[in-house]
Amino acid sequence: MAVLIAIEGIDGSGKGTQSALLVDHLHQQGHSVELLSFPRYEHTRFGAAIGEFLNGKFGQLDEVHPQLASLLFAGDRFESKDVILEAAESHDMVVFDRYVASNIAHQAAKLDEPQRLDLMQWIERIEHDVYGLPRPDLTILLDLPATAAQRLIAEKSARSYTDKAADLQEADSEYLERVRQVYRTLAASNGQWQVVDCLDGDDIRRIEDVAKELHSCVTKRLSMTERPE
Ligand code: TMP
Ligand code: MG
């Protein structure tokens, strides 16, 4: 079974860029690695519905209860379960550009306590226990404040599921900051998480510098697996 690595963070934190660089780097070192990005908008029925949700087809952000919204994303992973398990069986490593924690952070952030914690636990159980999706061995949070992330969202190239520059969730800075706080709570309470700070003072760190730190988090985790019992 491969080592499963999830890259997490709010929209605009650089997950896509960093996941691709990480996979290139690991390939160069001779590892067999597969990259899977969620949502899989173009590959699953649930993914297509997620595109519609993010374009506002089912209402504005606060009009769709997050518990129901979370089921679209969980469904996308359930529909991809064979792809996930196949990747895990045939490679040393699988890198997820967003995974279950994206659902926990982005949907639970729409609620206040105590409902927030309830939803965080509910999503965890649905995805891992009911749907039987494997738990990651390492989750890396690319941590960036929402205001800085939105500068990067504005620079994104066109996406397949939306003709808008920023989708419903990306356009709301206050919401993205709440998501960031849920991510930080998850990272602080779970030993398999690592946090990579993407700011240096007020400046967004150089892509190469973040990539180096990310790679060293992964190398450290791999050395734990390789160590003899
Ligand atoms: P993307 O921007 O990475 O394409 O993801 C689309 C949005 O969906 C983003 O705001 C994060 C959110 N999301 C969830 O709420 N749950 C999930 O499981 C995933 C993968 C994404
Ligand atoms: Mg996005």
Short mmCIF file of N, CA, C and O in Angstrom, two decimals, residues 17 23 26-27 30 42 50 53-54 59 63 77 89 106 121 151 159-160 174 176 188 193-194 199 220:
data_model
loop_
_atom_site.label_atom_id
_atom_site.label_comp_id
_atom_site.label_asym_id
_atom_site.label_seq_id
_atom_site.Cartn_x
_atom_site.Cartn_y
_atom_site.Cartn_z
N THR A 17 -0.20 23.99 -7.91
CA THR A 17 1.20 24.22 -8.30
C THR A 17 2.12 23.35 -7.46
O THR A 17 3.01 22.67 -7.98
N VAL A 23 5.21 16.10 -7.03
CA VAL A 23 5.19 14.84 -7.78
C VAL A 23 6.39 14.79 -8.75
O VAL A 23 7.06 13.76 -8.84
N LEU A 26 9.48 13.98 -6.71
CA LEU A 26 9.51 12.58 -6.26
C LEU A 26 9.80 11.64 -7.42
O LEU A 26 10.54 10.67 -7.28
N HIS A 27 9.25 11.97 -8.60
CA HIS A 27 9.56 11.17 -9.80
C HIS A 27 11.06 11.21 -10.09
O HIS A 27 11.67 10.19 -10.37
N GLY A 30 13.09 8.89 -8.39
CA GLY A 30 12.88 7.48 -8.73
C GLY A 30 11.67 6.84 -8.04
O GLY A 30 11.48 5.63 -8.12
N GLU A 42 -14.51 16.47 -14.09
CA GLU A 42 -14.77 15.92 -15.43
C GLU A 42 -14.83 14.41 -15.46
O GLU A 42 -15.02 13.82 -16.51
N ILE A 50 -20.88 19.06 -8.59
CA ILE A 50 -20.12 20.01 -7.76
C ILE A 50 -19.86 21.30 -8.55
O ILE A 50 -19.98 22.41 -8.03
N PHE A 53 -22.93 23.24 -8.39
CA PHE A 53 -23.08 23.81 -7.04
C PHE A 53 -22.20 25.07 -6.89
O PHE A 53 -22.66 26.10 -6.41
N LEU A 54 -20.94 24.97 -7.35
CA LEU A 54 -20.01 26.11 -7.19
C LEU A 54 -20.37 27.28 -8.11
O LEU A 54 -19.90 28.40 -7.91
N GLY A 59 -28.30 27.56 -5.44
CA GLY A 59 -28.49 28.68 -4.53
C GLY A 59 -27.15 29.26 -4.11
O GLY A 59 -26.10 28.74 -4.50
N GLU A 63 -27.42 29.23 1.22
CA GLU A 63 -28.74 28.65 0.95
C GLU A 63 -28.71 27.12 0.85
O GLU A 63 -29.76 26.49 0.83
N ARG A 77 -15.61 11.41 -4.17
CA ARG A 77 -14.52 10.51 -3.76
C ARG A 77 -14.99 9.06 -3.74
O ARG A 77 -14.26 8.15 -4.13
N GLU A 89 -2.45 0.83 -4.71
CA GLU A 89 -1.87 -0.51 -4.85
C GLU A 89 -0.68 -0.53 -5.81
O GLU A 89 0.21 -1.35 -5.67
N HIS A 106 -13.96 23.17 4.52
CA HIS A 106 -14.78 24.11 3.74
C HIS A 106 -16.25 24.05 4.10
O HIS A 106 -16.95 25.06 4.00
N GLN A 121 -16.96 15.90 12.55
CA GLN A 121 -16.89 14.47 12.89
C GLN A 121 -17.75 13.63 11.95
O GLN A 121 -17.38 12.53 11.56
N ARG A 151 -5.42 37.28 -3.81
CA ARG A 151 -4.57 37.88 -4.85
C ARG A 151 -4.15 36.80 -5.84
O ARG A 151 -4.07 37.02 -7.05
N ARG A 159 -10.90 27.81 -15.61
CA ARG A 159 -11.18 26.45 -15.16
C ARG A 159 -12.32 25.86 -15.97
O ARG A 159 -13.16 26.59 -16.50
N SER A 160 -12.40 24.52 -16.01
CA SER A 160 -13.38 23.86 -16.88
C SER A 160 -14.82 24.07 -16.40
O SER A 160 -15.73 24.15 -17.19
N GLU A 174 -14.21 36.54 3.76
CA GLU A 174 -14.49 36.27 5.18
C GLU A 174 -14.69 34.76 5.38
O GLU A 174 -14.19 34.16 6.33
N LEU A 176 -13.39 32.36 3.43
CA LEU A 176 -12.10 31.67 3.25
C LEU A 176 -11.27 31.76 4.53
O LEU A 176 -10.56 30.83 4.89
N ALA A 188 -3.64 21.36 14.26
CA ALA A 188 -3.12 21.41 15.63
C ALA A 188 -3.55 20.19 16.44
O ALA A 188 -2.90 19.84 17.42
N TRP A 193 -0.57 15.77 10.67
CA TRP A 193 -0.55 17.01 9.88
C TRP A 193 0.77 17.76 10.04
O TRP A 193 1.39 17.74 11.11
N GLN A 194 1.18 18.45 8.97
CA GLN A 194 2.29 19.40 9.01
C GLN A 194 1.78 20.71 8.41
O GLN A 194 0.98 20.68 7.48
N LEU A 199 3.67 32.47 3.96
CA LEU A 199 4.01 33.90 4.04
C LEU A 199 5.38 34.07 4.67
O LEU A 199 5.78 33.31 5.56
N LYS A 220 10.71 13.40 5.30
CA LYS A 220 10.73 13.00 6.72
C LYS A 220 9.72 11.88 6.97
O LYS A 220 10.00 10.91 7.68
#
